[in-house]
Tab-separated table of C-alpha atoms in Angstrom:
chain	number	residue	atom	x	y	z
A	1	MET	CA	46.892	89.503	-13.353
A	2	THR	CA	46.641	91.219	-9.998
A	3	GLN	CA	43.678	90.742	-7.620
A	4	ALA	CA	42.575	94.318	-8.308
A	5	GLU	CA	42.605	93.589	-12.102
A	6	PHE	CA	40.660	90.340	-11.519
A	7	ASN	CA	38.050	92.232	-9.380
A	8	ALA	CA	37.678	94.816	-12.118
A	9	TYR	CA	37.314	92.108	-14.726
A	10	ILE	CA	34.517	90.434	-12.678
A	11	GLN	CA	32.701	93.727	-12.400
A	12	GLU	CA	33.087	94.329	-16.102
A	13	LYS	CA	31.510	90.904	-16.913
A	14	GLY	CA	28.439	91.868	-14.825
A	15	HIS	CA	26.156	89.816	-12.595
A	16	ILE	CA	22.894	87.879	-12.769
A	17	ALA	CA	20.467	89.019	-10.020
A	18	VAL	CA	18.297	86.129	-8.781
A	19	SER	CA	15.651	86.999	-6.171
A	20	CYS	CA	15.864	85.013	-2.977
A	21	LEU	CA	12.070	84.861	-3.134
A	22	LEU	CA	12.401	82.836	-6.322
A	23	LEU	CA	14.751	80.422	-4.670
A	24	GLU	CA	12.456	80.188	-1.670
A	25	LYS	CA	9.318	79.498	-3.727
A	26	TYR	CA	10.783	77.492	-6.631
A	27	GLN	CA	8.830	74.368	-5.685
A	28	ALA	CA	5.534	76.250	-5.440
A	29	MET	CA	6.336	77.407	-9.036
A	30	ASP	CA	6.730	73.800	-10.142
A	31	ILE	CA	10.498	74.133	-10.669
A	32	THR	CA	12.668	71.221	-9.632
A	33	PRO	CA	16.107	71.718	-8.073
A	34	GLU	CA	17.718	70.228	-11.166
A	35	GLU	CA	15.916	72.819	-13.355
A	36	LEU	CA	17.222	75.789	-11.365
A	37	GLY	CA	20.638	75.534	-13.115
A	38	SER	CA	18.948	75.590	-16.566
A	39	LEU	CA	16.871	78.583	-15.533
A	40	LEU	CA	19.952	80.472	-14.338
A	41	LEU	CA	21.626	79.826	-17.750
A	42	ALA	CA	18.494	81.019	-19.536
A	43	LEU	CA	18.514	84.255	-17.435
A	44	TYR	CA	22.238	84.633	-18.272
A	45	ARG	CA	21.644	84.300	-22.043
A	46	GLN	CA	18.723	86.779	-21.864
A	47	ARG	CA	21.016	89.269	-20.128
A	48	LEU	CA	23.529	88.895	-22.940
A	49	ASP	CA	20.754	89.396	-25.483
A	50	ALA	CA	19.633	92.587	-23.681
A	51	ALA	CA	23.247	93.823	-23.876
A	52	GLY	CA	23.354	93.221	-27.670
A	53	GLY	CA	24.346	89.561	-27.786
A	54	ALA	CA	27.900	90.207	-26.756
A	55	GLY	CA	29.874	86.991	-26.384
A	56	GLN	CA	27.214	84.798	-28.060
A	57	GLY	CA	28.601	84.895	-31.504
A	58	ARG	CA	25.086	85.210	-32.973
A	59	ASP	CA	24.629	87.511	-35.909
A	60	GLU	CA	21.074	86.551	-36.791
A	61	PRO	CA	17.978	87.184	-34.731
A	62	TYR	CA	15.929	84.343	-33.232
A	63	PRO	CA	13.802	82.567	-35.790
A	64	GLY	CA	10.320	84.059	-35.920
A	65	GLU	CA	8.133	81.039	-35.380
A	66	GLU	CA	10.442	78.238	-34.231
A	67	GLY	CA	9.620	77.076	-30.698
A	68	ARG	CA	13.161	76.727	-29.361
A	69	GLY	CA	14.836	79.650	-31.097
A	70	ALA	CA	18.538	79.870	-31.728
A	71	ASP	CA	19.616	79.452	-28.119
A	72	PRO	CA	18.802	76.107	-26.383
A	73	TRP	CA	18.534	77.576	-22.861
A	74	ILE	CA	16.231	80.403	-23.955
A	75	GLY	CA	14.222	77.946	-25.989
A	76	TRP	CA	13.925	75.608	-23.005
A	77	ALA	CA	12.611	78.483	-20.859
A	78	LEU	CA	10.055	79.311	-23.538
A	79	GLU	CA	8.873	75.688	-23.659
A	80	LYS	CA	8.526	75.628	-19.792
A	81	GLY	CA	6.355	78.762	-19.946
A	82	TRP	CA	8.813	80.893	-17.977
A	83	ALA	CA	9.559	83.264	-20.854
A	84	ARG	CA	7.787	84.731	-23.911
A	85	TRP	CA	8.757	86.462	-27.174
A	86	ILE	CA	8.605	90.246	-27.354
A	87	GLY	CA	9.456	92.527	-30.293
A	88	GLU	CA	9.712	91.808	-34.019
A	89	GLY	CA	12.426	90.893	-36.478
A	90	ARG	CA	15.974	91.538	-35.279
A	91	GLU	CA	14.557	93.168	-32.219
A	92	ARG	CA	12.800	89.910	-31.204
A	93	ARG	CA	13.832	88.945	-27.649
A	94	ALA	CA	12.845	86.643	-24.900
A	95	ASP	CA	11.284	88.177	-21.813
A	96	PHE	CA	10.833	86.472	-18.432
A	97	GLU	CA	7.705	88.381	-17.482
A	98	PRO	CA	5.593	85.035	-17.073
A	99	LEU	CA	8.090	83.802	-14.484
A	100	TRP	CA	7.898	86.951	-12.386
A	101	ARG	CA	4.125	87.198	-12.814
A	102	LYS	CA	3.700	83.716	-11.378
A	103	LEU	CA	6.014	84.567	-8.500
A	104	TYR	CA	3.987	87.709	-7.835
A	105	GLN	CA	0.711	85.613	-7.803
A	106	ILE	CA	2.197	83.254	-5.146
A	107	TRP	CA	3.341	86.182	-3.020
A	108	GLU	CA	-0.123	87.884	-3.344
A	109	GLU	CA	-1.993	84.667	-2.349
A	110	GLU	CA	0.222	84.115	0.685
A	111	ARG	CA	-0.179	87.761	1.779
A	112	GLU	CA	-3.975	87.456	1.497
A	113	ALA	CA	-3.904	84.256	3.540
A	114	ASP	CA	-1.827	85.991	6.230
A	115	GLU	CA	-4.290	88.861	6.330
A	116	ARG	CA	-7.233	86.474	6.685
A	117	ALA	CA	-5.452	84.686	9.465
A	118	LYS	CA	-4.731	87.948	11.312
A	119	ALA	CA	-8.295	89.173	10.989
A	120	PRO	CA	-10.218	89.084	14.322
A	121	HIS	CA	-12.541	86.120	14.825
A	122	PRO	CA	-14.862	85.284	17.707
A	123	THR	CA	-13.087	82.494	19.534
A	124	ALA	CA	-14.232	79.860	21.942
A	125	GLU	CA	-12.988	79.624	25.505
A	126	GLY	CA	-9.221	79.185	25.623
A	127	GLY	CA	-8.749	80.691	22.184
A	128	PHE	CA	-9.591	77.542	20.258
A	129	ASP	CA	-12.609	77.953	18.008
A	130	TYR	CA	-13.665	74.373	17.229
A	131	SER	CA	-16.965	75.266	15.548
A	132	ARG	CA	-15.260	77.693	13.105
A	133	ILE	CA	-12.916	74.931	11.960
A	134	VAL	CA	-15.767	72.525	11.368
A	135	LYS	CA	-17.733	75.169	9.432
A	136	GLU	CA	-14.694	75.921	7.236
A	137	LEU	CA	-14.161	72.227	6.559
A	138	ASP	CA	-17.821	71.880	5.540
A	139	ARG	CA	-17.518	74.959	3.300
A	140	LEU	CA	-14.412	73.575	1.523
A	141	ARG	CA	-16.294	70.332	0.780
A	142	GLY	CA	-19.562	72.017	-0.101
A	143	SER	CA	-21.669	69.938	2.331
A	144	LEU	CA	-22.096	68.956	5.955
A	145	SER	CA	-19.763	66.015	5.764
A	146	VAL	CA	-17.435	66.218	8.795
A	147	THR	CA	-17.333	62.793	10.461
A	148	VAL	CA	-16.941	61.957	14.131
A	149	ARG	CA	-13.416	60.674	13.464
A	150	GLU	CA	-12.499	63.969	11.775
A	151	GLN	CA	-13.921	65.866	14.759
A	152	GLN	CA	-11.645	63.840	17.032
A	153	LEU	CA	-8.763	64.551	14.702
A	154	ILE	CA	-9.327	68.285	14.932
A	155	GLN	CA	-9.151	68.024	18.704
A	156	GLU	CA	-5.973	65.966	18.394
A	157	PHE	CA	-4.378	68.650	16.170
A	158	ASN	CA	-4.978	71.184	18.941
A	159	LEU	CA	-4.151	69.101	21.985
A	160	LYS	CA	-1.403	66.895	20.679
A	161	TYR	CA	0.361	69.243	18.194
A	162	GLY	CA	-0.586	72.601	19.805
A	163	TRP	CA	-2.065	73.977	16.509
A	164	SER	CA	-4.209	77.089	16.721
A	165	SER	CA	-7.607	77.464	15.033
A	166	ASP	CA	-6.055	79.532	12.216
A	167	PHE	CA	-3.274	77.037	11.609
A	168	ILE	CA	-5.766	74.105	11.400
A	169	ILE	CA	-8.034	76.074	9.046
A	170	ASN	CA	-5.155	76.953	6.792
A	171	PHE	CA	-4.008	73.280	6.837
A	172	PHE	CA	-7.447	72.146	5.612
A	173	ARG	CA	-7.541	74.891	2.988
A	174	LEU	CA	-4.071	73.889	1.591
A	175	CYS	CA	-5.147	70.195	1.611
A	176	SER	CA	-8.332	71.076	-0.274
A	177	GLN	CA	-6.358	72.974	-2.967
A	178	ARG	CA	-4.423	69.803	-3.542
A	179	ASN	CA	-7.480	67.533	-3.569
A	180	LEU	CA	-6.374	65.922	-0.291
A	181	ILE	CA	-9.777	65.861	1.374
A	182	GLN	CA	-9.918	62.533	3.274
A	183	ILE	CA	-8.844	61.589	6.756
A	184	LYS	CA	-6.257	59.157	5.377
A	185	ASN	CA	-4.581	62.233	3.768
A	186	TYR	CA	-4.837	64.509	6.789
A	187	LYS	CA	-3.282	62.391	9.481
A	188	PRO	CA	0.072	61.472	7.849
A	189	LEU	CA	0.530	64.985	6.500
A	190	ALA	CA	-0.112	66.472	9.916
A	191	ALA	CA	2.427	64.083	11.471
A	192	GLN	CA	5.010	65.127	8.870
A	193	ILE	CA	4.372	68.792	9.557
A	194	HIS	CA	4.720	68.278	13.274
A	195	ARG	CA	7.947	66.241	12.915
A	196	ALA	CA	9.358	68.977	10.652
A	197	GLY	CA	8.797	71.519	13.370
A	198	VAL	CA	6.503	73.747	11.228
A	199	TYR	CA	4.501	76.190	13.412
A	200	THR	CA	3.984	79.369	11.259
A	201	LEU	CA	1.533	79.896	8.416
A	202	GLU	CA	4.378	80.770	6.074
A	203	GLY	CA	6.182	77.560	6.988
A	204	LEU	CA	2.961	75.587	6.457
A	205	ALA	CA	2.516	77.084	2.995
A	206	SER	CA	6.126	76.224	2.118
A	207	PHE	CA	5.745	72.683	3.388
A	208	MET	CA	2.527	72.058	1.376
A	209	SER	CA	4.332	73.425	-1.757
A	210	GLU	CA	6.971	70.808	-1.112
A	211	VAL	CA	4.210	68.187	-0.994
A	212	ASP	CA	3.094	69.300	-4.455
A	213	TRP	CA	6.594	68.883	-5.867
A	214	ILE	CA	7.117	65.520	-4.092
A	215	SER	CA	3.800	64.176	-5.547
A	216	LYS	CA	4.889	65.180	-9.016
A	217	GLN	CA	8.286	63.550	-8.700
A	218	ALA	CA	6.848	60.389	-7.121
A	219	ALA	CA	4.239	60.174	-9.975
A	220	GLU	CA	7.067	60.427	-12.570
A	221	LEU	CA	8.978	57.665	-10.787
A	222	LYS	CA	5.907	55.471	-10.646
A	223	LYS	CA	5.027	55.896	-14.315
A	224	ASP	CA	8.412	55.922	-15.949
A	225	TYR	CA	10.187	53.137	-13.927
A	226	LEU	CA	7.484	50.990	-12.312
A	227	GLY	CA	5.034	51.189	-15.192
A	228	LEU	CA	2.130	52.226	-12.912
A	229	TYR	CA	-0.263	55.000	-13.830
A	230	ASN	CA	-2.607	55.221	-10.818
A	231	MET	CA	-2.428	58.073	-8.316
A	232	VAL	CA	0.430	58.329	-5.876
A	233	THR	CA	-0.603	56.912	-2.530
A	234	VAL	CA	0.077	58.416	0.892
A	235	MET	CA	2.580	55.620	1.623
A	236	GLU	CA	4.437	56.218	-1.644
A	237	ARG	CA	4.627	59.930	-0.841
A	238	GLU	CA	5.990	58.939	2.611
A	239	TYR	CA	8.736	56.928	0.949
A	240	TYR	CA	9.739	59.876	-1.256
A	241	VAL	CA	9.739	62.243	1.747
A	242	LYS	CA	12.090	59.854	3.599
A	243	TRP	CA	14.484	59.602	0.650
A	244	HIS	CA	14.522	63.247	-0.332
A	245	ILE	CA	13.761	65.198	2.880
A	246	THR	CA	15.057	62.950	5.634
A	247	TRP	CA	18.016	61.249	3.919
A	248	ARG	CA	18.790	64.168	1.551
A	249	TYR	CA	19.031	62.134	-1.673
A	250	SER	CA	18.534	64.202	-4.898
A	251	HIS	CA	15.888	63.224	-7.414
A	252	ALA	CA	18.640	62.119	-9.792
A	253	LEU	CA	19.897	59.553	-7.227
A	254	ILE	CA	16.347	58.366	-6.533
A	255	VAL	CA	15.845	57.869	-10.255
A	256	ARG	CA	19.124	55.903	-10.444
A	257	ALA	CA	17.774	53.556	-7.697
A	258	ALA	CA	14.471	53.233	-9.576
A	259	ARG	CA	16.405	52.161	-12.742
A	260	GLU	CA	17.650	49.186	-10.747
A	261	SER	CA	14.097	48.072	-10.178
A	262	VAL	CA	13.205	47.922	-13.873
A	263	GLY	CA	12.437	44.284	-14.810
A	264	ALA	CA	12.253	43.160	-11.164
A	265	ALA	CA	9.240	40.957	-10.329
A	266	ASN	CA	8.510	42.979	-7.192
A	267	ALA	CA	9.188	46.465	-8.580
A	268	THR	CA	7.538	48.771	-6.051
A	269	PHE	CA	8.426	51.784	-3.919
A	270	LYS	CA	9.319	49.320	-1.185
A	271	TYR	CA	11.845	47.679	-3.598
A	272	ILE	CA	13.370	51.105	-4.359
A	273	ASP	CA	13.406	51.805	-0.614
A	274	SER	CA	15.541	48.708	-0.031
A	275	ILE	CA	18.104	50.004	-2.491
A	276	ILE	CA	18.301	53.560	-1.147
A	277	GLY	CA	18.260	52.116	2.370
A	278	ARG	CA	21.507	50.160	1.639
A	279	TRP	CA	23.047	53.322	0.294
A	280	HIS	CA	22.070	55.167	3.459
A	281	GLU	CA	23.551	52.459	5.661
A	282	LEU	CA	26.816	52.570	3.700
A	283	GLY	CA	26.937	56.378	3.757
A	284	ALA	CA	26.788	56.597	-0.053
A	285	GLU	CA	25.549	60.133	-0.729
A	286	ASP	CA	26.713	61.046	-4.255
A	287	MET	CA	26.430	59.353	-7.662
A	288	GLU	CA	29.915	57.869	-7.600
A	289	ALA	CA	29.435	56.269	-4.213
A	290	CYS	CA	25.974	54.935	-5.167
A	291	GLU	CA	27.297	53.435	-8.424
A	292	GLU	CA	29.999	51.685	-6.406
A	293	ALA	CA	27.379	50.340	-3.993
A	294	ILE	CA	25.340	48.999	-6.907
A	295	ARG	CA	28.463	47.301	-8.357
A	296	LEU	CA	29.322	45.651	-5.022
A	297	TRP	CA	25.715	44.473	-4.537
A	298	ASN	CA	25.589	42.932	-8.036
A	299	GLU	CA	28.889	41.130	-7.433
A	300	GLU	CA	27.582	39.871	-4.097
A	301	LYS	CA	24.441	38.538	-5.760
A	302	LYS	CA	26.527	36.751	-8.442
A	303	THR	CA	28.681	35.181	-5.696
A	304	GLN	CA	25.614	34.024	-3.751
A	305	ALA	CA	24.077	32.574	-6.962
A	306	ALA	CA	27.327	30.768	-7.782
A	307	ALA	CA	27.485	29.379	-4.213
A	308	ARG	CA	23.930	28.108	-4.419
A	309	GLY	CA	24.624	26.465	-7.788
A	310	SER	CA	27.791	24.820	-6.412
A	311	GLY	CA	25.919	23.634	-3.298
A	312	GLN	CA	23.169	22.091	-5.394
A	313	ALA	CA	25.757	20.312	-7.601
A	314	GLN	CA	27.594	18.985	-4.538
A	315	GLY	CA	24.294	17.778	-3.005
A	316	LYS	CA	23.385	15.841	-6.125
A	317	ALA	CA	26.914	14.310	-6.313
A	318	SER	CA	26.701	13.354	-2.610
A	319	ARG	CA	23.341	11.623	-3.130
A	320	ARG	CA	24.672	9.657	-6.055
A	321	LYS	CA	27.715	8.595	-4.076
A	322	GLY	CA	25.531	7.511	-1.175
A	323	ASP	CA	23.311	5.489	-3.415
A	324	LYS	CA	26.316	3.781	-4.917
A	325	GLU	CA	27.775	2.930	-1.508
A	326	ARG	CA	24.460	1.403	-0.428
A	327	GLY	CA	24.437	-0.664	-3.587
A	328	SER	CA	21.264	0.802	-4.923
A	329	SER	CA	20.601	1.034	-8.620
A	330	VAL	CA	17.928	2.262	-10.908
A	331	TRP	CA	16.434	-1.309	-10.730
A	332	SER	CA	16.383	-1.562	-6.954
A	333	GLY	CA	12.663	-0.892	-6.782
A	334	PHE	CA	11.905	-3.702	-9.090
A	335	LEU	CA	13.994	-6.382	-7.278
A	336	ASP	CA	12.766	-8.628	-4.444
A	337	GLU	CA	14.759	-9.102	-1.307
A	338	GLY	CA	16.700	-11.972	-2.809
A	339	GLY	CA	17.751	-9.938	-5.798
A	340	ASP	CA	15.606	-11.973	-8.225
A	341	GLY	CA	13.384	-10.249	-10.759
A	342	LEU	CA	9.692	-10.019	-10.014
C-alpha cells in the first residue's frame, strides 16, 4: 500500500473531533484522566452508530430499558451521565448532549465571572480595595465574621503575592463554592497557587477545578485503602498535590502505592508518601519500574528480618557459651560460695 493509498484510507475511516475546551476543563467536569480514554471510545462508538453501525457487527438495536445497552462503552457513558437515549425502537441511539450542556455551563459561569471582574469598581488608593474584599467575604458567609487574622491574611495576599482585589475576591468565591471557608483552608491553597505561578482569573478557576478533582481522588484513596471515612484534610490534599502535580505520578500509580499500605499498622497518607518518595528517589516513573522498586524493597525487608533473627540467635548462643565458660549453671543462684546447698 502506498502512502497516498494509506492517507486515503485514513480519510475514509473518518475522525473523532474532540474539543480542546473539553480537554482543558475535564477536571471541572469531574472526569479523571483515566476516564478520558473510555469517553473517547464512547464517542467513537456513537459516531459509528450515527453512520449506521458500520463495523460494529450489531444487527439489533439497543435494548429498550437496560441501563448499559449492547455496547459497553456507550453504556458506561450513560451510567456516568454524559449521554442519554434518544429515539425509539431500532432508531434508539445514544446522544452526548448532557456532556456538552455541562461544558457549556462551565464556560458560561467563567465568562460571567470574567465580566464581573472587568466591571468598574471604586478602588482604594493604590488600586487595592481592601474594604470591598472584606464585604464580599462577609457576604459569602452570610454574616460579619471576618477575623483579625483573616484581615491580616488579605493584606498578605496583596503585599506578598501581589494579588489584586479582583483576584482575591474570586479566590474567596471559589473557596466558598467548595466549602473551604476557614483560614486553615485559605493559607495553604494560596501558597500552592503562588508556587504554581497562577496570576490570571482563568488560571485560578482551572487550579481550583484541579483541587476539586484532587479532593475526590484523595477521598477515594482514604476510604478504599486506609479504611477512613472522615473528610480529606488540608495536609492529605497537600500530599496528593505533591505526588500528582509536583512528581507527576498518575492516580493508578498512587493507588498502587496505597495497596502496599493495606494491613500496615501505621497506614496513613504519610506511609503512602514514604513509598512514593522512594520511587521518586529511584527515578521510578511507570508501573513496571514501580513494581520492581516494590520487589526490591520487599526483598530488602526479608534480608533485614533474617539478619535480625540470625543476630538474636547468635547473641543467645554467645550468652550460653559465656555462662558455661564461667561455670555457671541453673543452680548457681541457690549455691553458697563454697558450693554447698543452702
